[in-house]
């Protein structure tokens, strides 16, 4: 989780990947308002960059795709991360300028806000020259949101609890994906509520989510054709219920030659697993042409989690 030393002229920058859930099993609603999960996270090569600099007051600036939809104030999860770290370290004056360069779709089910929080934690820790161990960082991350620990860890991991308890998972090979970002975002709590509503409507009792053993074996084999039919998301029906047009996006991706397509996390981004890089470029070209998605990107994974980098690192896009 620590990166190369950088000459910090009053600032430190972290680069943080997006995630996709290769499997998302959702259990019953818990007393604390969260759902018990069994999920397989995979970090993809689509990155936000977060820079934290010393300043006279706390501020947040957001650049990049859909930056207007991201709160540029203390309610931003990256600002919450800096404040939580300052409290933990006993720093009285957490005045910093946070700059977020976004490439991860906003409110897209790809953990963009969590990525920014993870990046802010790492960058602020470097700026303030704090020597935090991995457990402390992961605890702080879990306090900020269910997906923040995974943004720090990256790779491929099994998430349980509310998604914050992580175990690394063996994935052979580098898989190529196409990401179709939707025109409007979805609120994560709303999608979970919709799943509960759909289950109640069907008289379904949610059971404890099981470990996706078959998918884990397929990932260990590195065979993308074995992995594709095992991708699964319990939240997909709820996301489709709230945004029915996503069905068209899923159909367009698979008709363009993707091996499989699913809604990512709570959506509405749709992600398509492809045979290789060439196939991903073809699928992305067709999906862009079909006009069903607002923005289309290719990415590969697994990639490492949050890392400190030189500011304005060239290879992030
Ligand atoms: O942890 P995070 O802040 O990202 O979660 C946002 C919301 O998503 C929660 O308040 C909850 O409504 C829902 N959620 C859930 N079960 C989870 C994770 C998130 O119900 N395991």
Tab-separated table of C-alpha atoms and ligand atoms in Angstrom:
chain	number	residue	atom	x	y	z
A	1	UNK	CA	0.000	0.000	0.000
A	2	UNK	CA	2.943	2.337	0.245
A	3	UNK	CA	4.430	3.741	-2.941
A	4	UNK	CA	7.690	5.201	-4.127
A	5	UNK	CA	9.027	8.231	-2.275
A	6	UNK	CA	8.118	11.392	-4.082
A	7	UNK	CA	9.569	14.873	-3.863
A	8	UNK	CA	6.550	16.425	-2.161
A	9	UNK	CA	6.567	20.116	-2.924
A	10	UNK	CA	3.739	20.533	-0.454
A	11	UNK	CA	1.693	17.753	-2.025
A	12	UNK	CA	1.250	14.030	-2.490
A	13	UNK	CA	-0.751	12.178	-5.151
A	14	UNK	CA	-2.341	8.735	-5.107
A	15	UNK	CA	-3.714	6.824	-8.088
A	16	UNK	CA	-6.604	4.481	-7.302
A	17	UNK	CA	-8.365	1.894	-9.472
A	18	UNK	CA	-12.054	1.284	-10.102
A	19	UNK	CA	-13.585	-2.035	-9.065
A	20	UNK	CA	-15.994	-4.458	-10.578
A	21	UNK	CA	-17.828	-7.176	-8.634
A	22	UNK	CA	-17.307	-10.467	-10.475
A	23	UNK	CA	-19.790	-11.964	-8.041
A	24	UNK	CA	-22.106	-10.049	-5.728
A	25	UNK	CA	-24.237	-12.177	-3.428
A	26	UNK	CA	-26.495	-10.105	-1.166
A	27	UNK	CA	-27.932	-11.590	2.019
A	28	UNK	CA	-30.566	-10.229	4.404
A	29	UNK	CA	-30.690	-6.662	5.695
A	30	UNK	CA	-28.771	-6.473	9.009
A	31	UNK	CA	-29.767	-4.493	12.066
A	32	UNK	CA	-27.109	-1.872	11.252
A	33	UNK	CA	-28.746	-1.062	7.894
A	34	UNK	CA	-26.193	-2.968	5.802
A	35	UNK	CA	-26.636	-6.218	3.909
A	36	UNK	CA	-24.453	-9.239	4.491
A	37	UNK	CA	-22.367	-9.787	1.332
A	38	UNK	CA	-20.290	-12.426	-0.312
A	39	UNK	CA	-18.532	-10.686	-3.170
A	40	UNK	CA	-15.540	-11.057	-5.447
A	41	UNK	CA	-13.940	-7.710	-6.162
A	42	UNK	CA	-11.541	-7.150	-9.052
A	43	UNK	CA	-9.619	-3.876	-9.496
A	44	UNK	CA	-9.616	-2.490	-13.061
A	45	UNK	CA	-7.171	-0.155	-14.821
A	46	UNK	CA	-9.458	2.857	-14.761
A	47	UNK	CA	-8.063	5.341	-12.257
A	48	UNK	CA	-8.911	8.429	-10.255
A	49	UNK	CA	-5.996	10.540	-9.010
A	50	UNK	CA	-6.176	12.318	-5.685
A	51	UNK	CA	-3.685	15.028	-4.700
A	52	UNK	CA	-3.536	16.458	-1.191
A	53	UNK	CA	-1.590	19.707	-0.574
A	54	UNK	CA	-0.987	21.857	2.461
A	55	UNK	CA	-3.408	24.831	2.399
A	56	UNK	CA	-4.988	27.503	4.585
A	57	UNK	CA	-8.372	25.801	4.612
A	58	UNK	CA	-9.952	22.482	3.681
A	59	UNK	CA	-11.085	22.517	0.051
A	60	UNK	CA	-12.052	20.008	-2.626
A	61	UNK	CA	-11.602	20.531	-6.378
A	62	UNK	CA	-12.866	17.950	-8.853
A	63	UNK	CA	-11.818	17.635	-12.505
A	64	UNK	CA	-12.554	15.151	-15.268
A	65	UNK	CA	-15.601	13.171	-16.363
A	66	UNK	CA	-18.852	14.375	-14.753
A	67	UNK	CA	-16.982	16.446	-12.206
A	68	UNK	CA	-20.059	18.603	-11.578
A	69	UNK	CA	-21.900	15.619	-10.056
A	70	UNK	CA	-19.238	15.177	-7.359
A	71	UNK	CA	-19.654	17.263	-4.177
A	72	UNK	CA	-16.796	19.786	-3.944
A	73	UNK	CA	-17.089	20.343	-0.194
A	74	UNK	CA	-16.524	18.606	3.144
A	75	UNK	CA	-19.278	16.079	2.356
A	76	UNK	CA	-16.977	14.564	-0.293
A	77	UNK	CA	-15.775	11.164	0.936
A	78	UNK	CA	-12.170	12.204	0.215
A	79	UNK	CA	-12.573	15.138	2.642
A	80	UNK	CA	-14.145	12.783	5.186
A	81	UNK	CA	-11.100	10.544	4.776
A	82	UNK	CA	-8.685	13.413	5.474
A	83	UNK	CA	-10.700	14.449	8.548
A	84	UNK	CA	-10.826	10.871	9.870
A	85	UNK	CA	-7.071	10.509	9.410
A	86	UNK	CA	-6.412	13.837	11.153
A	87	UNK	CA	-8.597	12.754	14.115
A	88	UNK	CA	-6.759	9.443	14.310
A	89	UNK	CA	-3.312	11.077	14.183
A	90	UNK	CA	-4.197	13.965	16.509
A	91	UNK	CA	-3.620	16.603	13.829
A	92	UNK	CA	-5.418	19.742	15.015
A	93	UNK	CA	-5.426	21.617	11.752
A	94	UNK	CA	-6.354	19.356	8.830
A	95	UNK	CA	-6.411	22.265	6.342
A	96	UNK	CA	-5.514	20.765	2.997
A	97	UNK	CA	-6.492	21.276	-0.622
A	98	UNK	CA	-7.785	18.025	-2.144
A	99	UNK	CA	-7.716	17.774	-5.932
A	100	UNK	CA	-9.528	14.853	-7.549
A	101	UNK	CA	-8.970	13.951	-11.177
A	102	UNK	CA	-11.857	11.619	-12.083
A	103	UNK	CA	-11.921	8.908	-14.718
A	104	UNK	CA	-14.082	6.420	-12.781
A	105	UNK	CA	-17.797	6.900	-13.612
A	106	UNK	CA	-19.595	8.937	-10.934
A	107	UNK	CA	-22.344	7.071	-9.006
A	108	UNK	CA	-21.664	4.209	-11.401
A	109	UNK	CA	-21.239	1.161	-9.171
A	110	UNK	CA	-17.477	1.123	-9.701
A	111	UNK	CA	-16.483	2.522	-6.303
A	112	UNK	CA	-15.298	5.902	-7.588
A	113	UNK	CA	-16.125	7.710	-4.341
A	114	UNK	CA	-14.447	4.931	-2.357
A	115	UNK	CA	-11.385	5.186	-4.605
A	116	UNK	CA	-11.165	8.911	-3.863
A	117	UNK	CA	-11.394	8.254	-0.118
A	118	UNK	CA	-8.653	5.608	-0.305
A	119	UNK	CA	-6.473	7.954	-2.364
A	120	UNK	CA	-7.023	10.826	0.065
A	121	UNK	CA	-6.022	8.595	3.003
A	122	UNK	CA	-2.758	7.570	1.340
A	123	UNK	CA	-1.891	11.031	0.037
A	124	UNK	CA	-2.674	12.820	3.333
A	125	UNK	CA	-0.678	10.204	5.281
A	126	UNK	CA	2.293	10.953	3.021
A	127	UNK	CA	1.824	14.731	3.222
A	128	UNK	CA	1.723	14.587	7.031
A	129	UNK	CA	4.559	12.012	7.085
A	130	UNK	CA	2.508	9.537	9.114
A	131	UNK	CA	3.810	6.019	9.357
A	132	UNK	CA	0.604	3.973	9.432
A	133	UNK	CA	0.524	0.214	9.377
A	134	UNK	CA	-1.716	-1.675	6.995
A	135	UNK	CA	-4.278	-2.656	9.658
A	136	UNK	CA	-4.747	0.948	10.795
A	137	UNK	CA	-5.238	2.146	7.225
A	138	UNK	CA	-7.734	-0.643	6.524
A	139	UNK	CA	-9.669	0.166	9.736
A	140	UNK	CA	-9.842	3.845	8.833
A	141	UNK	CA	-10.924	2.855	5.314
A	142	UNK	CA	-13.702	0.553	6.579
A	143	UNK	CA	-15.039	3.411	8.719
A	144	UNK	CA	-15.445	5.511	5.571
A	145	UNK	CA	-17.346	3.004	3.422
A	146	UNK	CA	-17.743	-0.680	2.622
A	147	UNK	CA	-15.688	-0.536	-0.605
A	148	UNK	CA	-12.844	1.700	0.632
A	149	UNK	CA	-10.659	-1.121	2.037
A	150	UNK	CA	-10.723	-2.891	-1.322
A	151	UNK	CA	-9.665	0.315	-3.100
A	152	UNK	CA	-6.508	0.215	-0.949
A	153	UNK	CA	-5.854	-3.491	-1.465
A	154	UNK	CA	-6.762	-3.971	-5.150
A	155	UNK	CA	-6.081	-7.173	-7.080
A	156	UNK	CA	-8.848	-9.766	-6.758
A	157	UNK	CA	-10.365	-10.326	-3.328
A	158	UNK	CA	-13.266	-12.031	-1.594
A	159	UNK	CA	-15.267	-9.507	0.427
A	160	UNK	CA	-17.545	-10.567	3.275
A	161	UNK	CA	-19.363	-8.768	6.098
A	162	UNK	CA	-20.626	-5.594	4.422
A	163	UNK	CA	-17.795	-5.968	1.891
A	164	UNK	CA	-15.034	-4.624	4.140
A	165	UNK	CA	-13.553	-7.963	5.277
A	166	UNK	CA	-11.123	-9.005	2.559
A	167	UNK	CA	-9.211	-12.119	1.591
A	168	UNK	CA	-6.947	-12.172	-1.465
A	169	UNK	CA	-8.060	-14.532	-4.244
A	170	UNK	CA	-5.850	-16.118	-6.886
A	171	UNK	CA	-6.678	-14.913	-10.393
A	172	UNK	CA	-4.416	-16.060	-13.221
A	173	UNK	CA	-4.188	-13.976	-16.352
A	174	UNK	CA	-5.142	-10.432	-17.155
A	175	UNK	CA	-8.748	-10.038	-18.322
A	176	UNK	CA	-10.028	-7.329	-20.637
A	177	UNK	CA	-13.237	-5.451	-19.982
A	178	UNK	CA	-15.417	-2.848	-21.661
A	179	UNK	CA	-17.188	-0.405	-19.383
A	180	UNK	CA	-20.362	1.354	-20.473
A	181	UNK	CA	-21.122	4.334	-18.236
A	182	UNK	CA	-24.787	5.324	-18.006
A	183	UNK	CA	-26.211	8.810	-18.507
A	184	UNK	CA	-27.571	9.070	-14.969
A	185	UNK	CA	-26.161	7.546	-11.793
A	186	UNK	CA	-27.889	5.323	-9.252
A	187	UNK	CA	-27.821	5.762	-5.493
A	188	UNK	CA	-26.383	2.684	-3.784
A	189	UNK	CA	-28.829	2.677	-0.809
A	190	UNK	CA	-31.733	3.047	-3.236
A	191	UNK	CA	-30.617	-0.006	-5.222
A	192	UNK	CA	-30.294	-2.103	-2.049
A	193	UNK	CA	-33.764	-0.925	-0.984
A	194	UNK	CA	-35.144	-1.889	-4.394
A	195	UNK	CA	-33.667	-5.386	-4.019
A	196	UNK	CA	-35.380	-5.742	-0.613
A	197	UNK	CA	-38.633	-4.512	-2.164
A	198	UNK	CA	-38.422	-6.951	-5.089
A	199	UNK	CA	-37.638	-9.822	-2.720
A	200	UNK	CA	-40.601	-8.918	-0.482
A	201	UNK	CA	-42.876	-8.642	-3.527
A	202	UNK	CA	-41.877	-12.148	-4.632
A	203	UNK	CA	-42.157	-13.497	-1.082
A	204	UNK	CA	-38.444	-14.375	-1.188
A	205	UNK	CA	-36.552	-14.817	2.060
A	206	UNK	CA	-32.910	-13.701	1.630
A	207	UNK	CA	-30.475	-16.325	2.886
A	208	UNK	CA	-26.844	-15.931	3.936
A	209	UNK	CA	-24.818	-15.457	0.733
A	210	UNK	CA	-22.529	-18.392	-0.111
A	211	UNK	CA	-18.926	-18.298	-1.294
A	212	UNK	CA	-18.656	-18.366	-5.116
A	213	UNK	CA	-16.410	-21.448	-5.224
A	214	UNK	CA	-16.965	-22.321	-8.903
A	215	UNK	CA	-16.037	-18.785	-9.973
A	216	UNK	CA	-12.976	-18.815	-7.697
A	217	UNK	CA	-11.802	-22.039	-9.357
A	218	UNK	CA	-12.359	-20.562	-12.800
A	219	UNK	CA	-10.365	-17.450	-11.819
A	220	UNK	CA	-7.512	-19.623	-10.566
A	221	UNK	CA	-7.475	-21.472	-13.895
A	222	UNK	CA	-7.155	-18.183	-15.790
A	223	UNK	CA	-9.668	-19.373	-18.407
A	224	UNK	CA	-11.763	-16.356	-19.382
A	225	UNK	CA	-14.311	-18.629	-21.114
A	226	UNK	CA	-14.865	-20.499	-17.839
A	227	UNK	CA	-15.176	-17.243	-15.879
A	228	UNK	CA	-17.642	-15.469	-18.192
A	229	UNK	CA	-20.782	-17.587	-17.566
A	230	UNK	CA	-20.178	-17.468	-13.792
A	231	UNK	CA	-20.298	-13.671	-13.417
A	232	UNK	CA	-23.236	-12.850	-11.151
A	233	UNK	CA	-24.771	-9.844	-9.449
A	234	UNK	CA	-27.748	-10.071	-7.051
A	235	UNK	CA	-28.198	-6.283	-7.365
A	236	UNK	CA	-28.626	-6.436	-11.135
A	237	UNK	CA	-32.400	-7.043	-11.059
A	238	UNK	CA	-32.813	-4.046	-8.734
A	239	UNK	CA	-30.649	-1.779	-10.924
A	240	UNK	CA	-32.615	-2.882	-14.023
A	241	UNK	CA	-35.877	-2.256	-12.216
A	242	UNK	CA	-34.778	1.341	-11.501
A	243	UNK	CA	-33.197	1.889	-14.949
A	244	UNK	CA	-34.918	-0.492	-17.416
A	245	UNK	CA	-32.944	0.929	-20.363
A	246	UNK	CA	-29.826	-0.793	-19.004
A	247	UNK	CA	-31.184	-3.983	-20.584
A	248	UNK	CA	-30.443	-2.419	-23.969
A	249	UNK	CA	-26.868	-1.664	-22.921
A	250	UNK	CA	-26.355	-5.254	-21.715
A	251	UNK	CA	-27.813	-6.629	-24.948
A	252	UNK	CA	-25.732	-4.290	-27.127
A	253	UNK	CA	-22.513	-5.387	-25.389
A	254	UNK	CA	-23.122	-9.102	-25.697
A	255	UNK	CA	-24.354	-8.738	-29.304
A	256	UNK	CA	-21.077	-6.898	-30.051
A	257	UNK	CA	-19.091	-9.993	-29.117
A	258	UNK	CA	-18.476	-9.710	-25.355
A	259	UNK	CA	-18.383	-13.074	-23.559
A	260	UNK	CA	-20.678	-11.772	-20.807
A	261	UNK	CA	-22.115	-8.523	-19.518
A	262	UNK	CA	-23.313	-7.564	-16.050
A	263	UNK	CA	-24.280	-4.474	-14.118
A	264	UNK	CA	-21.305	-3.428	-11.977
A	265	UNK	CA	-22.092	-3.401	-8.240
A	266	UNK	CA	-25.165	-1.255	-7.600
A	267	UNK	CA	-24.922	0.085	-11.176
A	268	UNK	CA	-25.688	1.627	-13.483
A	269	UNK	CA	-22.329	1.055	-15.246
A	270	UNK	CA	-22.433	-2.127	-17.319
A	271	UNK	CA	-19.225	-4.138	-17.667
A	272	UNK	CA	-18.441	-6.637	-20.404
A	273	UNK	CA	-15.850	-9.366	-20.150
A	274	UNK	CA	-14.025	-9.909	-23.462
A	275	UNK	CA	-11.789	-12.630	-24.832
A	276	UNK	CA	-8.723	-10.369	-25.152
A	277	UNK	CA	-7.659	-6.775	-25.774
A	278	UNK	CA	-8.541	-6.819	-29.488
A	279	UNK	CA	-12.009	-8.146	-28.722
A	280	UNK	CA	-12.451	-5.436	-26.074
A	281	UNK	CA	-11.518	-2.715	-28.581
A	282	UNK	CA	-14.055	-4.118	-31.077
A	283	UNK	CA	-16.810	-4.332	-28.458
A	284	UNK	CA	-16.024	-0.801	-27.241
A	285	UNK	CA	-16.180	0.572	-30.797
A	286	UNK	CA	-19.561	-1.060	-31.459
A	287	UNK	CA	-20.972	-0.075	-28.089
A	288	UNK	CA	-19.896	3.555	-28.645
A	289	UNK	CA	-21.534	3.493	-32.083
A	290	UNK	CA	-24.797	2.111	-30.691
A	291	UNK	CA	-25.212	5.203	-28.515
A	292	UNK	CA	-26.670	3.254	-25.557
A	293	UNK	CA	-23.942	4.323	-23.126
A	294	UNK	CA	-22.799	7.822	-22.251
A	295	UNK	CA	-19.113	6.884	-22.268
A	296	UNK	CA	-17.353	3.672	-23.183
A	297	UNK	CA	-13.900	2.641	-21.928
A	298	UNK	CA	-11.710	-0.437	-22.040
A	299	UNK	CA	-9.766	-1.588	-18.983
A	300	UNK	CA	-7.957	-4.673	-17.773
A	301	UNK	CA	-7.536	-6.309	-14.416
A	302	UNK	CA	-6.666	-7.273	-11.831
A	303	UNK	CA	-4.407	-4.295	-11.062
A	304	UNK	CA	-2.919	-3.235	-7.706
A	305	UNK	CA	-4.828	-0.997	-5.298
A	306	UNK	CA	-4.114	2.640	-4.349
A	307	UNK	CA	-0.506	3.751	-4.920
A	308	UNK	CA	1.393	6.990	-4.402
A	309	UNK	CA	2.569	8.400	-7.743
A	310	UNK	CA	4.150	11.537	-9.132
A	311	UNK	CA	1.515	14.273	-9.551
A	312	UNK	CA	-0.161	14.253	-12.999
A	313	UNK	CA	1.156	10.766	-13.622
A	314	UNK	CA	1.124	10.256	-17.401
A	315	UNK	CA	-0.197	6.680	-17.671
A	316	UNK	CA	-3.482	7.002	-15.871
A	317	UNK	CA	-5.768	7.440	-18.823
B	1	LIG	O1	-20.688	1.530	2.975
B	1	LIG	P1	-21.243	2.523	2.034
B	1	LIG	O2	-21.305	3.896	2.608
B	1	LIG	O3	-20.589	2.504	0.678
B	1	LIG	O4	-22.729	2.059	1.777
B	1	LIG	C1	-23.680	2.932	1.234
B	1	LIG	C2	-25.058	2.367	1.478
B	1	LIG	O5	-25.259	1.189	0.682
B	1	LIG	C3	-25.336	1.921	2.892
B	1	LIG	O6	-25.778	2.984	3.687
B	1	LIG	C4	-26.427	0.884	2.692
B	1	LIG	O7	-27.683	1.489	2.480
B	1	LIG	C5	-26.023	0.224	1.388
B	1	LIG	N1	-25.208	-0.971	1.631
B	1	LIG	C6	-25.821	-2.113	2.114
B	1	LIG	N2	-25.080	-3.234	2.354
B	1	LIG	C7	-23.751	-3.249	2.088
B	1	LIG	C8	-23.090	-2.115	1.586
B	1	LIG	C9	-23.852	-0.974	1.364
B	1	LIG	O8	-27.040	-2.119	2.347
B	1	LIG	N3	-23.077	-4.359	2.326
